[in-house]
Amino acid sequence: MAEPGPRPLRVRVRSIHSGLAGELSDDRRLRIHSVFPHAVNLEGADGLLTVASCDVPNAPRTMILDRQDLDGCGIRAGEAATLEGRRIALGQLSLRIDGAQAWTPALPPTPPARDPRPAIAAALCAHGRRGGALPARGAVRPGSALSARDADPADGAFRPGSAPPTRDADPAGDAVRPGSALPKGGADPADDPDRSDSARLANSAHLANSARPPGGALSDAVSEAVRARLGDVIRAASGGSGSGVRAAIVRLCGLGPGLTPSGDDALVGALVTAAWLRGRCGMLTDAAATVDFAGLTTAVSATALAAAQKGAGPEPLHALLKAAASDDHRRIDPAVAALAAIGHTSGTDLAVGVLAALTLHFRERQASSTRDRRGNR
Amino acid sequence: MTTTAVIKKNTYIDSVSLMSVSARAQAIPGVTQAFAAMGTPMNKEVLAGQGLLSEELTAAGPGDLVLIVVTETDEDAEPAMAALEELLVRKPAAGRSDEVAYRTIASAAEGRPDANLAIVSVNGAYAAREARAALNAGLNVLLFSDNVPLEDEIELKRAAHDAGLLMMGPDCGTAILNGVSLGFANRVRRGRIGIVGASGTGSQELSVRIHDFTGGVSQLIGTGGRDLSEVVGGIMMLDGIDALEADPGTEVVVVVSKPPAPSVAARVLDRLRASSKPVVVCFLGAGENTIAAGAARGIQVHTRTKPAALAAVVAAGADARTLDLHELNWPLIEEVRARLRPEQRFIRGLFAGGTLCDEAMFLALEKYPNVYSNIATNPELRISGRDRSREHTFLDLGEDEFTNGRPHPMIDPSARTERLLQEAADPEVGVIAMDFVLGYGANADPVGTMLPAVAEARARAAADGRHLEILGYVLGTDEDPQGLASQVAKLGDAGITWASSSTNTGLLAREFVWKGEQ
């Protein structure tokens, strides 16, 4: 007789995407696609679904567990998981779906009355992370909001960054006190052979989040390409070229670093915003619907893109759109901060996509108001 | 160069790890480039564009992880790739995360006990509170925010002084500490000249001129623009001088400011007289009394930045005879004078840097009586940024009236573009002077972004049968991210006259429109 295995650890599903909850009524086998400390992707006939720990925000096709991490739960990529009786057996975990709070991604009912782009761009200056769609260099003076034009990636003038810019080395590296000797210090503590490896690596991580190009010339090139191609998407839509939008989306998809490449994140931000704003932005949705993302990017990203076309993104993205729709733009800063906390640059890239779609929307509004003025003469 | 690539089939690593690995890999010995990303068609296209797409990589799919290292030598390749793969599997040491977001300065200070400086750039209404928290946590402070109440500034500076900490600002836009550039700063050579500056672009100009004169900067300490006022009393300037005095890497002490309040000037000059190191004083536009106060203490007070920088490098040991001093090009001046019509008598200065505007304005004032500005201290010569220009007008486009709701002109040229076209339409304008500030935080291509507007301005003047002289100064060094040479070349290509320094900008502008004694 076989030894009985360890008793499964029962875990409550705290919340679940309402669209996903309805799918999980039939028993079936799932395959563990990929495993991370705070999230596990499962592959089924309907595509990927994500099981995440409680510090991860709600997102499309995602269930959030009443548990802080998924490490040490015997979950291994490639192995099977089973859905049976509204429970998922996953490694040593038994996840109870019933009782979970349903989360429905909602879009604001009306477009923004005021242009929220300067507030979003200013918040990105403070909270955005570089290395993805944000350039590795360049910053804005804090306290002065970016103009709407500056927030326009299509104009090539999008320059938010962490502010104020801190350059070249960790300012924490050397003591500076009046009346005492200013200690000598190399410009970059990473160059100091006396520093421990961990300090050096921690420092390089600091640099990645400040001003240095995080991955050298190649990463710079990718980051630049993401911005340029996002600009292409918006330009093509402004020009009313559906085929141009589609071609630009194809060239943006799968581009950039990260498990969800930066180009995809920006595209998700733009598509969810487009679902809200419609009008000329509808061209993005229409064009994306004709693209087969599966061959262009990772399965995780393709799943996110499919949801974005239906107007669904991670919860902090919806919170930002809600803040952008309100008259109180003070709500935008904390919303961007929360969004930017997603992934490495994913949240920042999502916000960049939001700005891009808003740009398209406000261009259209401006054009129509110009026509109105002429018509009145 | 050797390129090594590894494909890991169906490997998924979270973005945080994936992207920090790319950054960390730059520190692997021998590695010139490293890249870890998913093998999507578009990423492969970028690799192809960089000449890094091998046949093997072509086969990678969107679900495959692609690792690439470019090394200087063949020998470095294998260990570098091994180190990169090691980074991928290594988890951060317990208790130490690669990235930590702190919600308060106090918690950041606690979590990073080795940190000793905080940069505060929140809204001015809250900035003092944050700066106070930083000082309480034992941190030096660079307070970037403006609109901080004066009484808060005084209290913060006194508290910092008592605690032996630096309180740079409020409205301190630049500093270079131990080679670390903070805020807007230029990449200058490290050297033995320490600067304490109460004016941001004045400090940048000094540092850049010192670099140009083959010198180097040990430290650049900002004080904020109000430090030398009567009420603040130069607390930070005096502490900054003390810091440079005690810094073994500093051999020459330079101070730069607009003219201080007389009592504060006396205090600063007294402190400098007691210094054991050579000192250079640059009080831009200082009057006779301030100059005399310096002379009484055996200190020459410079009123222009370029001579001050020259004095500093000479004090540090440079031989002035070996330096390119960028003398004025008099044949060019005569040529421009000949091209301007008699009625083209006035200068219009459109500046992004406040101190650069000041210096050009002071130089014009030496020669002409009616020089108007939005930063003039004389109320009779002060005009608002909304007013039309009058006679000689110098505008600091970085002032609040221009930046309210839009970026600083060092970043966004739009305010200057509008004004340039307006000034070009005035038939009495002979020369329009502009500065282009390079360095960290500044526009990626400050000259390039202005060129269409310059061409338009010229075309409008030409349509009117006038020559319009455009004078440009690029504040920056050959090491700045934007590249001084390429920016200057753009000036030349566009037919803009290049001034090599802030001082020369003012001198050239005033000479171009000189019509002789009337």
mmCIF file of C-alpha atoms in Angstrom, chain A residues 31 33-37 71 118 129-132 137-150 159 163-190 195 197-206 208-209 211 213-219 221-222 225 229 250-262 264-265 294-300 342-346 349, chain B residues 10-20 22-24 26-29 32-38 40-43 45-47 50 52 62-63 68 87 90-91 93 96-99 101 112 114-117 119-122 138 140 142 144 146 160-161 163-166 171 173 177-184 187 190 219 221 236 239-240 242-244 246-250 398 403 405-408 411-414 440-444 449 481:
data_model
loop_
_atom_site.group_PDB
_atom_site.id
_atom_site.type_symbol
_atom_site.label_atom_id
_atom_site.label_comp_id
_atom_site.label_asym_id
_atom_site.label_seq_id
_atom_site.Cartn_x
_atom_site.Cartn_y
_atom_site.Cartn_z
ATOM 1 C CA ARG A 31 -0.814 22.067 -16.127
ATOM 2 C CA HIS A 33 2.925 26.553 -16.571
ATOM 3 C CA SER A 34 5.288 28.705 -14.519
ATOM 4 C CA VAL A 35 6.076 29.266 -10.863
ATOM 5 C CA PHE A 36 7.182 32.429 -9.094
ATOM 6 C CA PRO A 37 7.444 33.263 -5.400
ATOM 7 C CA ASP A 71 7.341 29.224 -1.874
ATOM 8 C CA PRO A 118 0.143 66.300 -16.716
ATOM 9 C CA ARG A 129 10.701 52.922 -12.798
ATOM 10 C CA ARG A 130 13.151 53.136 -15.622
ATOM 11 C CA GLY A 131 14.416 50.463 -17.912
ATOM 12 C CA GLY A 132 11.182 49.570 -19.670
ATOM 13 C CA ARG A 137 18.131 58.951 -18.586
ATOM 14 C CA GLY A 138 16.459 62.307 -18.462
ATOM 15 C CA ALA A 139 14.215 63.728 -15.840
ATOM 16 C CA VAL A 140 11.904 66.582 -15.150
ATOM 17 C CA ARG A 141 12.105 69.282 -12.582
ATOM 18 C CA PRO A 142 9.882 68.246 -9.727
ATOM 19 C CA GLY A 143 7.123 70.603 -8.726
ATOM 20 C CA SER A 144 6.367 71.609 -12.289
ATOM 21 C CA ALA A 145 3.852 69.396 -13.990
ATOM 22 C CA LEU A 146 4.702 68.150 -17.415
ATOM 23 C CA SER A 147 2.690 69.785 -20.105
ATOM 24 C CA ALA A 148 0.271 67.618 -21.972
ATOM 25 C CA ARG A 149 2.558 67.802 -24.967
ATOM 26 C CA ASP A 150 5.424 66.439 -22.954
ATOM 27 C CA ARG A 159 10.616 62.549 -20.402
ATOM 28 C CA ALA A 163 13.156 63.200 -9.697
ATOM 29 C CA PRO A 164 15.323 64.838 -8.857
ATOM 30 C CA PRO A 165 17.873 62.907 -10.845
ATOM 31 C CA THR A 166 20.590 61.296 -8.817
ATOM 32 C CA ARG A 167 23.568 60.410 -10.871
ATOM 33 C CA ASP A 168 26.555 58.204 -11.002
ATOM 34 C CA ALA A 169 26.602 56.680 -7.605
ATOM 35 C CA ASP A 170 24.769 56.028 -4.410
ATOM 36 C CA PRO A 171 24.778 59.227 -2.390
ATOM 37 C CA ALA A 172 24.653 57.045 0.639
ATOM 38 C CA GLY A 173 28.153 55.891 -0.107
ATOM 39 C CA ASP A 174 30.089 58.735 1.446
ATOM 40 C CA ALA A 175 29.676 60.914 4.469
ATOM 41 C CA VAL A 176 29.528 64.652 4.006
ATOM 42 C CA ARG A 177 29.524 66.778 7.104
ATOM 43 C CA PRO A 178 30.367 70.419 7.540
ATOM 44 C CA GLY A 179 33.267 71.011 9.805
ATOM 45 C CA SER A 180 34.542 67.509 9.319
ATOM 46 C CA ALA A 181 36.635 66.087 6.560
ATOM 47 C CA LEU A 182 34.758 65.269 3.376
ATOM 48 C CA PRO A 183 35.669 61.655 2.864
ATOM 49 C CA LYS A 184 37.184 60.634 -0.389
ATOM 50 C CA GLY A 185 35.012 58.444 -2.484
ATOM 51 C CA GLY A 186 35.010 56.977 -5.935
ATOM 52 C CA ALA A 187 32.323 58.211 -8.225
ATOM 53 C CA ASP A 188 30.783 54.807 -8.210
ATOM 54 C CA PRO A 189 30.946 52.529 -5.200
ATOM 55 C CA ALA A 190 30.481 49.648 -7.591
ATOM 56 C CA ARG A 195 33.066 46.559 -1.196
ATOM 57 C CA ASP A 197 29.766 41.547 -3.581
ATOM 58 C CA SER A 198 26.329 41.927 -2.095
ATOM 59 C CA ALA A 199 26.877 45.634 -1.564
ATOM 60 C CA ARG A 200 28.061 45.946 -5.120
ATOM 61 C CA LEU A 201 25.077 44.075 -6.452
ATOM 62 C CA ALA A 202 22.699 46.020 -4.254
ATOM 63 C CA ASN A 203 24.282 49.150 -5.579
ATOM 64 C CA SER A 204 23.854 48.120 -9.148
ATOM 65 C CA ALA A 205 20.203 47.449 -8.393
ATOM 66 C CA HIS A 206 19.970 50.939 -6.965
ATOM 67 C CA ALA A 208 19.014 50.344 -12.200
ATOM 68 C CA ASN A 209 16.272 52.209 -10.440
ATOM 69 C CA ALA A 211 19.716 56.947 -13.658
ATOM 70 C CA PRO A 213 20.989 52.581 -18.195
ATOM 71 C CA PRO A 214 19.994 49.379 -16.455
ATOM 72 C CA GLY A 215 21.317 47.013 -19.013
ATOM 73 C CA GLY A 216 23.727 48.980 -21.129
ATOM 74 C CA ALA A 217 23.419 49.975 -24.762
ATOM 75 C CA LEU A 218 21.258 47.023 -25.711
ATOM 76 C CA SER A 219 18.684 47.717 -23.034
ATOM 77 C CA ALA A 221 18.013 50.371 -27.629
ATOM 78 C CA VAL A 222 15.097 48.177 -26.572
ATOM 79 C CA ALA A 225 12.281 51.060 -29.527
ATOM 80 C CA ARG A 229 6.759 51.973 -31.559
ATOM 81 C CA VAL A 250 2.519 43.846 -34.120
ATOM 82 C CA ARG A 251 5.865 45.618 -33.976
ATOM 83 C CA LEU A 252 5.323 46.671 -30.365
ATOM 84 C CA CYS A 253 4.099 43.308 -29.115
ATOM 85 C CA GLY A 254 6.738 41.171 -27.414
ATOM 86 C CA LEU A 255 9.262 43.963 -27.418
ATOM 87 C CA GLY A 256 11.330 44.652 -24.378
ATOM 88 C CA PRO A 257 12.636 43.076 -21.247
ATOM 89 C CA GLY A 258 10.551 41.292 -18.663
ATOM 90 C CA LEU A 259 8.335 38.255 -18.524
ATOM 91 C CA THR A 260 5.607 40.529 -19.799
ATOM 92 C CA PRO A 261 7.754 42.537 -22.216
ATOM 93 C CA SER A 262 7.518 46.303 -21.775
ATOM 94 C CA ASP A 264 3.057 44.448 -24.086
ATOM 95 C CA ASP A 265 2.547 46.203 -20.776
ATOM 96 C CA ALA A 294 0.210 33.978 -29.175
ATOM 97 C CA GLY A 295 3.055 33.813 -31.666
ATOM 98 C CA LEU A 296 4.368 37.243 -30.837
ATOM 99 C CA THR A 297 4.908 37.146 -27.117
ATOM 100 C CA THR A 298 4.921 35.023 -23.994
ATOM 101 C CA ALA A 299 1.795 33.155 -23.010
ATOM 102 C CA VAL A 300 1.457 35.252 -19.840
ATOM 103 C CA ILE A 342 3.568 46.132 -10.085
ATOM 104 C CA GLY A 343 6.439 43.989 -11.301
ATOM 105 C CA HIS A 344 9.709 45.657 -12.129
ATOM 106 C CA THR A 345 8.694 48.173 -14.767
ATOM 107 C CA SER A 346 5.341 46.601 -15.682
ATOM 108 C CA ASP A 349 4.831 50.663 -18.603
ATOM 109 C CA ASN B 10 10.318 27.391 -21.719
ATOM 110 C CA THR B 11 11.914 29.189 -18.844
ATOM 111 C CA TYR B 12 9.961 31.834 -17.024
ATOM 112 C CA ILE B 13 11.601 34.143 -14.608
ATOM 113 C CA ASP B 14 9.721 36.988 -13.040
ATOM 114 C CA SER B 15 10.310 40.442 -14.440
ATOM 115 C CA VAL B 16 11.891 41.850 -11.306
ATOM 116 C CA SER B 17 14.592 39.200 -11.383
ATOM 117 C CA LEU B 18 14.940 39.271 -15.140
ATOM 118 C CA MET B 19 15.496 42.989 -15.353
ATOM 119 C CA SER B 20 17.697 43.368 -12.330
ATOM 120 C CA SER B 22 20.457 42.591 -16.860
ATOM 121 C CA ALA B 23 21.598 45.473 -14.703
ATOM 122 C CA ARG B 24 23.707 43.393 -12.349
ATOM 123 C CA GLN B 26 26.999 44.839 -16.269
ATOM 124 C CA ALA B 27 29.180 44.486 -13.187
ATOM 125 C CA ILE B 28 30.512 41.059 -14.219
ATOM 126 C CA PRO B 29 34.210 41.408 -15.049
ATOM 127 C CA THR B 32 30.491 45.102 -22.004
ATOM 128 C CA GLN B 33 26.829 44.271 -22.584
ATOM 129 C CA ALA B 34 24.416 41.790 -21.108
ATOM 130 C CA PHE B 35 20.810 41.098 -21.857
ATOM 131 C CA ALA B 36 18.261 38.684 -20.468
ATOM 132 C CA ALA B 37 14.855 38.712 -22.110
ATOM 133 C CA MET B 38 12.218 36.524 -23.656
ATOM 134 C CA THR B 40 9.967 37.186 -28.833
ATOM 135 C CA PRO B 41 10.183 38.087 -32.523
ATOM 136 C CA MET B 42 10.507 41.783 -31.713
ATOM 137 C CA ASN B 43 13.270 41.271 -29.166
ATOM 138 C CA GLU B 45 14.646 41.977 -34.251
ATOM 139 C CA VAL B 46 16.323 44.393 -31.871
ATOM 140 C CA LEU B 47 19.147 41.915 -31.344
ATOM 141 C CA GLN B 50 22.570 45.284 -32.817
ATOM 142 C CA LEU B 52 23.794 40.062 -32.001
ATOM 143 C CA PRO B 62 8.494 33.693 -27.192
ATOM 144 C CA GLY B 63 8.470 31.263 -24.274
ATOM 145 C CA ILE B 68 23.379 37.222 -24.090
ATOM 146 C CA LEU B 87 22.657 35.625 -11.014
ATOM 147 C CA ARG B 90 20.548 33.460 -6.885
ATOM 148 C CA LYS B 91 17.969 34.813 -4.523
ATOM 149 C CA ALA B 93 20.208 37.519 0.711
ATOM 150 C CA ARG B 96 17.947 42.255 1.986
ATOM 151 C CA SER B 97 15.757 42.932 -0.963
ATOM 152 C CA ASP B 98 17.125 44.416 -4.138
ATOM 153 C CA GLU B 99 14.477 47.069 -4.149
ATOM 154 C CA ALA B 101 10.211 51.193 -1.190
ATOM 155 C CA ARG B 112 19.522 51.918 5.089
ATOM 156 C CA ASP B 114 24.635 53.484 5.612
ATOM 157 C CA ALA B 115 22.670 56.279 3.919
ATOM 158 C CA ASN B 116 23.690 59.769 4.918
ATOM 159 C CA LEU B 117 21.871 62.054 2.519
ATOM 160 C CA ILE B 119 16.929 64.411 -1.378
ATOM 161 C CA VAL B 120 13.604 66.078 -0.756
ATOM 162 C CA SER B 121 11.573 67.205 -3.730
ATOM 163 C CA VAL B 122 7.988 67.117 -2.579
ATOM 164 C CA GLY B 138 20.907 62.231 10.961
ATOM 165 C CA ASN B 140 22.306 65.581 5.201
ATOM 166 C CA LEU B 142 19.384 68.415 -0.497
ATOM 167 C CA PHE B 144 15.127 70.564 -4.266
ATOM 168 C CA ASP B 146 10.920 75.639 -3.840
ATOM 169 C CA ALA B 160 21.363 71.312 10.502
ATOM 170 C CA HIS B 161 24.164 73.581 11.619
ATOM 171 C CA ALA B 163 23.723 68.832 14.180
ATOM 172 C CA GLY B 164 26.768 69.199 11.916
ATOM 173 C CA LEU B 165 24.745 68.383 8.806
ATOM 174 C CA LEU B 166 24.411 70.021 5.395
ATOM 175 C CA ASP B 171 15.387 75.492 -4.175
ATOM 176 C CA GLY B 173 18.956 72.523 -7.960
ATOM 177 C CA LEU B 177 29.334 65.489 -3.662
ATOM 178 C CA ASN B 178 32.284 63.145 -3.847
ATOM 179 C CA GLY B 179 31.737 62.782 -7.559
ATOM 180 C CA VAL B 180 28.021 62.116 -7.200
ATOM 181 C CA SER B 181 25.930 64.548 -9.207
ATOM 182 C CA LEU B 182 22.604 65.522 -7.702
ATOM 183 C CA GLY B 183 19.837 67.416 -9.457
ATOM 184 C CA PHE B 184 20.814 69.403 -12.528
ATOM 185 C CA ARG B 187 29.651 65.979 -15.794
ATOM 186 C CA ARG B 190 37.065 65.630 -10.561
ATOM 187 C CA GLN B 219 32.796 69.249 -4.340
ATOM 188 C CA ILE B 221 27.712 72.403 -2.464
ATOM 189 C CA MET B 236 24.705 77.201 4.717
ATOM 190 C CA ASP B 239 28.921 75.739 6.754
ATOM 191 C CA GLY B 240 29.781 74.896 3.152
ATOM 192 C CA ASP B 242 33.809 75.063 6.575
ATOM 193 C CA ALA B 243 33.190 71.717 4.865
ATOM 194 C CA LEU B 244 35.496 72.603 1.986
ATOM 195 C CA ALA B 246 38.064 70.554 6.155
ATOM 196 C CA ASP B 247 37.994 68.514 2.943
ATOM 197 C CA PRO B 248 41.456 67.175 2.168
ATOM 198 C CA GLY B 249 40.455 66.818 -1.503
ATOM 199 C CA THR B 250 39.784 70.535 -1.821
ATOM 200 C CA GLY B 398 12.833 79.464 -15.487
ATOM 201 C CA THR B 403 7.028 77.456 -15.423
ATOM 202 C CA GLY B 405 1.972 74.338 -15.121
ATOM 203 C CA ARG B 406 4.703 73.535 -17.597
ATOM 204 C CA PRO B 407 8.189 72.092 -17.357
ATOM 205 C CA HIS B 408 11.311 74.134 -16.752
ATOM 206 C CA ILE B 411 13.500 70.527 -20.357
ATOM 207 C CA ASP B 412 10.726 71.988 -22.458
ATOM 208 C CA PRO B 413 11.509 74.705 -25.004
ATOM 209 C CA SER B 414 7.908 75.707 -25.733
ATOM 210 C CA TYR B 440 21.902 65.477 -16.108
ATOM 211 C CA GLY B 441 18.230 66.236 -15.994
ATOM 212 C CA ALA B 442 18.316 68.656 -18.919
ATOM 213 C CA ASN B 443 16.712 68.248 -22.334
ATOM 214 C CA ALA B 444 18.326 65.502 -24.415
ATOM 215 C CA THR B 449 14.653 71.347 -30.207
ATOM 216 C CA PRO B 481 25.315 63.068 -21.851
#
